[in-house]
Short mmCIF file of C-alpha atoms in Angstrom, two decimals:
data_model
loop_
_atom_site.label_atom_id
_atom_site.label_comp_id
_atom_site.label_asym_id
_atom_site.label_seq_id
_atom_site.Cartn_x
_atom_site.Cartn_y
_atom_site.Cartn_z
CA MET A 1 -1.42 3.61 24.91
CA GLU A 2 1.23 2.17 22.61
CA PHE A 3 0.44 -0.37 19.92
CA ALA A 4 2.54 -2.91 18.12
CA LEU A 5 1.45 -0.86 15.10
CA ASP A 6 3.55 2.06 16.38
CA LYS A 7 6.65 -0.14 16.58
CA GLN A 8 6.04 -1.49 13.10
CA ILE A 9 5.68 2.01 11.64
CA ILE A 10 8.98 3.22 13.08
CA SER A 11 10.74 -0.02 12.06
CA GLN A 12 10.27 0.71 8.36
CA PRO A 13 13.52 2.60 7.60
CA ASP A 14 15.73 -0.09 9.14
CA ALA A 15 13.69 -2.92 7.61
CA ILE A 16 14.03 -1.40 4.14
CA ARG A 17 17.77 -0.85 4.63
CA SER A 18 18.21 -4.46 5.77
CA LEU A 19 16.37 -5.76 2.73
CA MET A 20 18.39 -3.60 0.33
CA GLU A 21 21.63 -4.91 1.81
CA CYS A 22 20.85 -8.54 1.00
CA ILE A 23 18.23 -8.66 -1.73
CA SER A 24 18.81 -10.75 -4.83
CA VAL A 25 16.24 -10.95 -7.60
CA PRO A 26 15.88 -13.53 -10.38
CA ALA A 27 16.44 -12.65 -14.01
CA LEU A 28 13.17 -11.72 -15.69
CA ASP A 29 12.34 -11.30 -19.37
CA SER A 30 10.97 -7.92 -20.43
CA GLU A 31 9.41 -9.57 -23.50
CA ARG A 32 7.25 -12.00 -21.52
CA PRO A 33 3.97 -11.05 -19.84
CA PHE A 34 3.94 -10.01 -16.18
CA ILE A 35 1.14 -10.88 -13.75
CA PHE A 36 1.23 -9.31 -10.28
CA SER A 37 -1.15 -10.80 -7.74
CA GLY A 38 -2.14 -10.37 -4.11
CA ILE A 39 -5.06 -9.48 -1.85
CA GLY A 40 -5.68 -6.28 0.14
CA THR A 41 -2.47 -4.45 1.02
CA SER A 42 -0.51 -6.94 -1.11
CA LEU A 43 -2.70 -6.12 -4.11
CA HIS A 44 -2.02 -2.41 -3.58
CA ALA A 45 1.71 -3.18 -3.73
CA CYS A 46 1.09 -5.06 -6.97
CA ARG A 47 -0.73 -2.07 -8.44
CA VAL A 48 2.25 0.12 -7.63
CA ALA A 49 4.63 -2.35 -9.30
CA ALA A 50 2.56 -2.42 -12.49
CA TYR A 51 2.49 1.40 -12.49
CA TRP A 52 6.28 1.45 -12.14
CA LEU A 53 6.76 -0.98 -15.01
CA TYR A 54 4.58 1.09 -17.33
CA GLU A 55 6.25 4.39 -16.43
CA LEU A 56 9.85 3.19 -16.42
CA SER A 57 9.47 1.36 -19.74
CA ALA A 58 7.71 4.37 -21.31
CA GLY A 59 4.61 2.25 -21.76
CA ARG A 60 6.35 -0.67 -23.46
CA ILE A 61 5.80 -3.14 -20.60
CA ARG A 62 2.21 -3.46 -19.46
CA ALA A 63 1.54 -5.82 -16.57
CA SER A 64 -1.70 -7.42 -15.42
CA VAL A 65 -2.74 -6.99 -11.78
CA LEU A 66 -5.10 -9.71 -10.55
CA ASN A 67 -6.62 -10.50 -7.18
CA ALA A 68 -5.11 -13.79 -5.97
CA HIS A 69 -8.61 -15.22 -5.49
CA GLU A 70 -9.30 -14.83 -9.20
CA LEU A 71 -5.84 -15.97 -10.25
CA ALA A 72 -6.10 -19.09 -8.10
CA LEU A 73 -9.49 -20.14 -9.45
CA SER A 74 -10.22 -18.87 -12.94
CA ALA A 75 -7.94 -16.28 -14.55
CA SER A 76 -6.03 -17.33 -17.64
CA ILE A 77 -2.37 -18.25 -17.11
CA SER A 78 0.09 -19.43 -19.75
CA ARG A 79 3.57 -20.88 -19.57
CA GLN A 80 4.89 -17.60 -21.01
CA ASP A 81 3.70 -15.64 -17.99
CA GLN A 82 5.90 -14.35 -15.19
CA VAL A 83 3.72 -14.52 -12.07
CA ILE A 84 4.69 -12.49 -9.00
CA VAL A 85 2.55 -13.14 -5.92
CA VAL A 86 2.80 -10.91 -2.85
CA SER A 87 1.59 -12.35 0.46
CA HIS A 88 2.82 -10.82 3.70
CA ARG A 89 2.48 -13.89 5.91
CA GLY A 90 2.67 -16.46 3.11
CA THR A 91 -0.12 -18.53 4.66
CA LYS A 92 -3.31 -17.38 2.92
CA ARG A 93 -4.87 -20.05 0.72
CA PHE A 94 -5.56 -18.14 -2.49
CA PRO A 95 -2.08 -16.60 -2.92
CA ARG A 96 -0.63 -20.05 -2.29
CA GLN A 97 -3.07 -21.69 -4.73
CA ALA A 98 -2.28 -19.01 -7.33
CA LEU A 99 1.42 -19.90 -7.17
CA THR A 100 0.70 -23.62 -7.42
CA ARG A 101 -1.65 -23.14 -10.37
CA ALA A 102 0.89 -20.96 -12.17
CA ARG A 103 3.67 -23.50 -11.65
CA GLU A 104 1.45 -26.30 -12.95
CA VAL A 105 1.09 -24.56 -16.31
CA GLY A 106 4.82 -23.86 -16.48
CA ALA A 107 4.82 -20.12 -15.75
CA LEU A 108 7.78 -18.56 -13.96
CA THR A 109 6.72 -17.92 -10.36
CA ILE A 110 8.07 -15.54 -7.73
CA ALA A 111 6.76 -15.25 -4.16
CA ILE A 112 7.35 -12.10 -2.13
CA THR A 113 6.68 -12.78 1.53
CA SER A 114 7.92 -12.40 5.10
CA ILE A 115 11.13 -13.86 6.48
CA ASP A 116 9.30 -16.34 8.69
CA ALA A 117 6.69 -17.44 6.14
CA PRO A 118 6.37 -21.16 5.38
CA ALA A 119 7.93 -22.50 2.19
CA GLN A 120 6.22 -21.17 -0.94
CA ASP A 121 5.39 -23.23 -4.04
CA ALA A 122 7.38 -20.89 -6.27
CA ASP A 123 10.48 -20.97 -8.43
CA TYR A 124 11.92 -18.09 -6.44
CA THR A 125 11.07 -16.57 -3.06
CA ILE A 126 12.07 -13.08 -1.96
CA HIS A 127 11.84 -12.59 1.80
CA THR A 128 11.12 -9.07 3.03
CA CYS A 129 10.86 -8.60 6.81
CA PRO A 130 9.78 -10.55 9.90
CA GLY A 131 6.05 -11.22 10.16
CA GLU A 132 4.14 -8.22 11.46
CA LEU A 133 3.07 -7.98 15.09
CA ALA A 134 0.03 -5.87 14.16
CA GLY A 135 -2.94 -6.92 12.05
CA THR A 136 -2.81 -3.46 10.44
CA HIS A 137 0.14 -4.05 8.13
CA THR A 138 2.75 -1.37 7.46
CA VAL A 139 6.37 -2.52 7.27
CA SER A 140 5.49 -5.61 5.23
CA TYR A 141 3.90 -3.26 2.68
CA THR A 142 6.87 -0.93 2.30
CA THR A 143 9.38 -3.80 2.22
CA ALA A 144 7.27 -5.62 -0.39
CA LEU A 145 7.33 -2.40 -2.43
CA THR A 146 11.11 -2.33 -2.05
CA ALA A 147 11.41 -5.89 -3.36
CA LEU A 148 9.09 -5.08 -6.26
CA ALA A 149 11.18 -2.00 -7.05
CA TYR A 150 14.24 -4.21 -7.53
CA LEU A 151 12.30 -6.59 -9.79
CA VAL A 152 10.95 -3.74 -11.90
CA ALA A 153 14.33 -2.05 -12.13
CA SER A 154 15.92 -5.26 -13.40
CA VAL A 155 13.95 -5.10 -16.67
CA THR A 156 13.77 -1.36 -17.31
CA GLY A 157 17.33 -0.47 -18.22
CA GLU A 158 18.77 2.94 -17.46
CA ALA A 159 15.44 4.27 -16.21
CA GLY A 160 15.30 1.36 -13.78
CA ARG A 161 18.82 2.00 -12.54
CA HIS A 162 17.98 5.65 -11.88
CA PHE A 163 14.79 4.57 -10.12
CA LEU A 164 16.75 2.24 -7.82
CA SER A 165 19.06 5.12 -6.92
CA THR A 166 16.02 7.08 -5.74
CA ILE A 167 14.79 4.09 -3.73
CA GLN A 168 18.10 4.09 -1.86
CA GLY A 169 17.07 7.39 -0.30
CA VAL A 170 13.68 6.15 0.91
CA PRO A 171 14.75 5.05 4.43
CA ASP A 172 16.15 8.52 5.14
CA ALA A 173 12.98 10.12 3.74
CA ILE A 174 10.80 7.97 6.00
CA GLU A 175 12.95 8.90 9.00
CA ARG A 176 12.52 12.60 8.19
CA THR A 177 8.79 12.03 7.87
CA LEU A 178 8.68 10.30 11.26
CA GLU A 179 10.35 13.36 12.78
CA GLN A 180 7.14 15.29 12.13
CA PRO A 181 4.84 15.59 15.18
CA ALA A 182 2.27 12.81 15.49
CA PRO A 183 -0.99 13.97 13.83
CA ARG A 184 -2.96 13.96 17.08
CA ALA A 185 -4.86 17.19 16.40
CA ILE A 186 -6.09 16.01 13.01
CA ALA A 187 -6.98 12.62 14.48
CA GLU A 188 -9.12 14.35 17.10
CA LYS A 189 -11.02 16.15 14.34
CA LEU A 190 -11.56 12.97 12.30
CA VAL A 191 -12.36 10.49 15.07
CA GLY A 192 -16.09 11.24 15.00
CA ARG A 193 -16.31 11.48 11.21
CA GLU A 194 -17.56 8.74 8.92
CA PRO A 195 -17.05 7.79 6.20
CA ILE A 196 -13.55 9.11 5.51
CA LEU A 197 -12.70 9.77 1.87
CA LEU A 198 -9.09 9.58 0.73
CA ALA A 199 -8.01 10.69 -2.72
CA GLY A 200 -4.88 11.07 -4.81
CA MET A 201 -3.81 11.53 -8.41
CA GLY A 202 -2.06 8.82 -10.42
CA ILE A 203 0.22 6.68 -8.27
CA ASP A 204 -1.04 8.55 -5.18
CA ALA A 205 -4.48 7.03 -5.78
CA ILE A 206 -3.00 3.66 -4.79
CA THR A 207 -1.70 5.20 -1.58
CA ALA A 208 -5.20 6.56 -0.94
CA ALA A 209 -6.65 3.05 -1.30
CA GLU A 210 -4.01 1.59 1.02
CA ALA A 211 -4.62 4.33 3.61
CA ALA A 212 -8.37 3.68 3.48
CA LEU A 213 -7.72 0.02 4.28
CA LYS A 214 -5.47 0.98 7.22
CA ILE A 215 -8.19 3.23 8.65
CA LYS A 216 -10.82 0.48 8.35
CA GLU A 217 -8.57 -2.12 9.97
CA GLY A 218 -7.13 0.06 12.69
CA THR A 219 -9.98 2.36 13.67
CA TYR A 220 -13.12 0.48 12.54
CA LEU A 221 -14.26 3.62 10.69
CA TRP A 222 -15.40 3.17 7.11
CA ALA A 223 -12.99 4.77 4.64
CA GLU A 224 -12.74 4.71 0.87
CA GLY A 225 -9.91 5.54 -1.52
CA PHE A 226 -10.48 7.40 -4.79
CA GLU A 227 -8.54 8.73 -7.74
CA THR A 228 -8.87 12.52 -7.47
CA GLU A 229 -10.72 13.10 -10.72
CA ASN A 230 -13.10 10.21 -10.01
CA ALA A 231 -13.87 11.79 -6.65
CA LEU A 232 -15.14 14.85 -8.56
CA HIS A 233 -17.41 12.83 -10.89
CA GLY A 234 -20.59 11.90 -9.01
CA PRO A 235 -19.32 11.34 -5.46
CA PRO A 236 -19.86 15.02 -4.49
CA ALA A 237 -23.57 14.19 -4.46
CA ALA A 238 -22.89 12.06 -1.36
CA ILE A 239 -20.47 14.42 0.40
CA ARG A 240 -22.00 15.94 3.51
CA SER A 241 -21.38 17.27 6.97
CA GLY A 242 -20.13 14.54 9.25
CA MET A 243 -17.66 13.08 6.76
CA GLY A 244 -13.89 13.23 6.94
CA ALA A 245 -11.44 13.48 4.06
CA VAL A 246 -7.73 13.54 3.19
CA VAL A 247 -6.51 14.61 -0.25
CA ILE A 248 -2.95 13.67 -1.21
CA MET A 249 -1.60 16.71 -3.05
CA PRO A 250 0.34 15.92 -6.24
CA ASP A 251 3.89 16.98 -6.99
CA ARG A 252 2.99 17.91 -10.57
CA GLU A 253 0.36 19.91 -12.40
CA ASP A 254 -3.11 18.43 -12.15
CA GLY A 255 -5.18 21.25 -13.58
CA GLY A 256 -6.06 22.45 -10.09
CA ARG A 257 -8.20 19.39 -9.44
CA SER A 258 -6.77 18.42 -6.05
CA HIS A 259 -7.31 21.94 -4.69
CA LEU A 260 -10.79 21.93 -6.21
CA LEU A 261 -11.64 18.63 -4.51
CA LEU A 262 -10.28 19.78 -1.17
CA GLY A 263 -12.23 23.05 -1.35
CA SER A 264 -15.41 21.30 -2.45
CA LEU A 265 -15.20 18.87 0.44
CA LYS A 266 -14.91 21.72 2.91
CA GLU A 267 -17.76 23.68 1.30
CA LEU A 268 -20.02 20.63 1.62
CA GLY A 269 -19.26 20.29 5.32
CA ALA A 270 -16.61 17.55 5.37
CA GLU A 271 -13.66 17.82 7.75
CA ALA A 272 -10.96 17.78 5.08
CA TYR A 273 -7.16 17.88 5.18
CA SER A 274 -4.29 17.84 2.73
CA CYS A 275 -1.42 15.35 2.74
CA GLY A 276 1.81 16.17 0.98
CA THR A 277 5.09 18.02 1.20
CA GLU A 278 5.80 21.60 2.27
CA GLN A 279 2.60 23.27 3.51
CA ALA A 280 0.27 20.25 3.72
CA ASP A 281 -1.61 19.40 6.90
CA LEU A 282 -0.13 15.87 6.97
CA ARG A 283 3.43 16.07 5.72
CA PHE A 284 5.93 13.63 4.29
CA SER A 285 9.44 14.17 3.02
CA ALA A 286 9.74 15.00 -0.68
CA VAL A 287 11.02 12.21 -2.93
CA GLU A 288 10.85 11.60 -6.66
CA ARG A 289 7.31 10.87 -7.82
CA LEU A 290 7.66 7.11 -8.38
CA ALA A 291 9.12 6.64 -4.88
CA ARG A 292 6.19 8.42 -3.21
CA PRO A 293 4.18 5.25 -2.38
CA LEU A 294 6.86 4.21 0.13
CA VAL A 295 6.87 7.58 1.90
CA ALA A 296 3.43 9.18 1.41
CA ILE A 297 1.74 6.31 3.25
CA VAL A 298 3.67 6.98 6.48
CA PRO A 299 1.72 9.99 7.82
CA LEU A 300 -1.49 8.11 7.00
CA GLN A 301 -0.27 5.05 8.93
CA ARG A 302 0.43 7.37 11.87
CA LEU A 303 -2.98 9.01 11.50
CA THR A 304 -4.55 5.56 11.81
CA ALA A 305 -2.63 4.91 15.03
CA GLU A 306 -3.64 8.27 16.51
CA ILE A 307 -7.33 7.83 15.69
CA ALA A 308 -7.18 4.35 17.23
CA ARG A 309 -5.65 5.75 20.43
CA ILE A 310 -8.41 8.32 20.80
CA LYS A 311 -11.16 5.91 19.82
CA HIS A 312 -9.83 2.99 21.92
CA SER A 313 -9.88 0.66 18.94
CA ASN A 314 -7.14 -1.95 18.58
CA PRO A 315 -5.17 -1.79 15.31
CA ASP A 316 -3.13 -4.80 16.39
CA GLU A 317 -6.14 -7.11 16.60
CA ILE A 318 -8.32 -5.37 13.93
CA HIS A 319 -11.52 -6.07 15.91
CA ARG A 320 -10.85 -9.79 16.35
CA ASP A 321 -10.59 -9.40 20.14
CA VAL A 322 -14.27 -8.61 20.82
CA GLU A 323 -17.60 -10.14 19.89
CA PRO A 324 -19.33 -10.53 17.51
CA TRP A 325 -16.29 -9.80 15.32
CA ALA A 326 -14.18 -12.48 17.00
CA THR A 327 -16.65 -15.19 16.00
CA VAL A 328 -17.57 -13.84 12.57
CA MET A 329 -14.00 -13.08 11.52
CA GLY A 330 -12.84 -16.35 13.03
CA ASN A 331 -15.24 -18.15 10.72
CA ILE A 332 -13.70 -16.51 7.66
CA ILE A 333 -10.86 -18.78 6.55
CA LEU A 334 -8.33 -16.65 4.70
#
């Protein structure tokens, strides 16, 4: 069984290349506040962008990351703010309301959305890729990250220019990652496991959260993303046989905590696997640390597709094709 999700996953290198060939970003002011906003996968992209700004500016630029629901209704906005809203389809009400509210107070507004999205109430719109065919979003996430990388690089000087040079290599790194065998064997081991814990250190923790959302959407299994150290503080009390887990292994020293978490999960009966470069169970091509969110997510997207195939779930429809989900989810106006 082939899903639209499969096609979207393999489209990512070319989609990123296409965006990089034509992207133009507005001039931003490093001295003015930044607010990144979105919901779900878009919010994860915003978290990555804020992380990039902090790292590339050596902590000088510190951005706020707000859920678009909060930004649309109650969060403080001033005319000094630079508000960047990510919305893959560009149709959801709260991202659109957040842009309108920000413009009304005189803030600079930027929308990052798909090529075929309706017009956005923003000063600038950056279009990423065609609207996704699958409800489990992949290519719109990595292209949104690409657009955000260009925005971040524009205000972070030499560090930003070096960062953009590493982003240029991302499509090739994703292609090398896609050359790895599909993770069918691991999917077979995880398909009967629930919940599934995903963990990573630093910027990889955002990838863990995004992967957990993909698994929920695409396989209907409950999954949760953690920062590695947080996964060692309290959650072990709930780890048990019957669970699944994936730990994203860092590319820098972490005091042995990722290996400790992975070993502890296995000792407590969880079916646990590593995700990383070199000898990991789920492998992705090595890139510089700040570029990892665009590449590390790929084997986890593929894992979602493989679990869905075995489980006969539908990652394209994300449970909206059967009752009672069709009715309940249909009643939720997004």
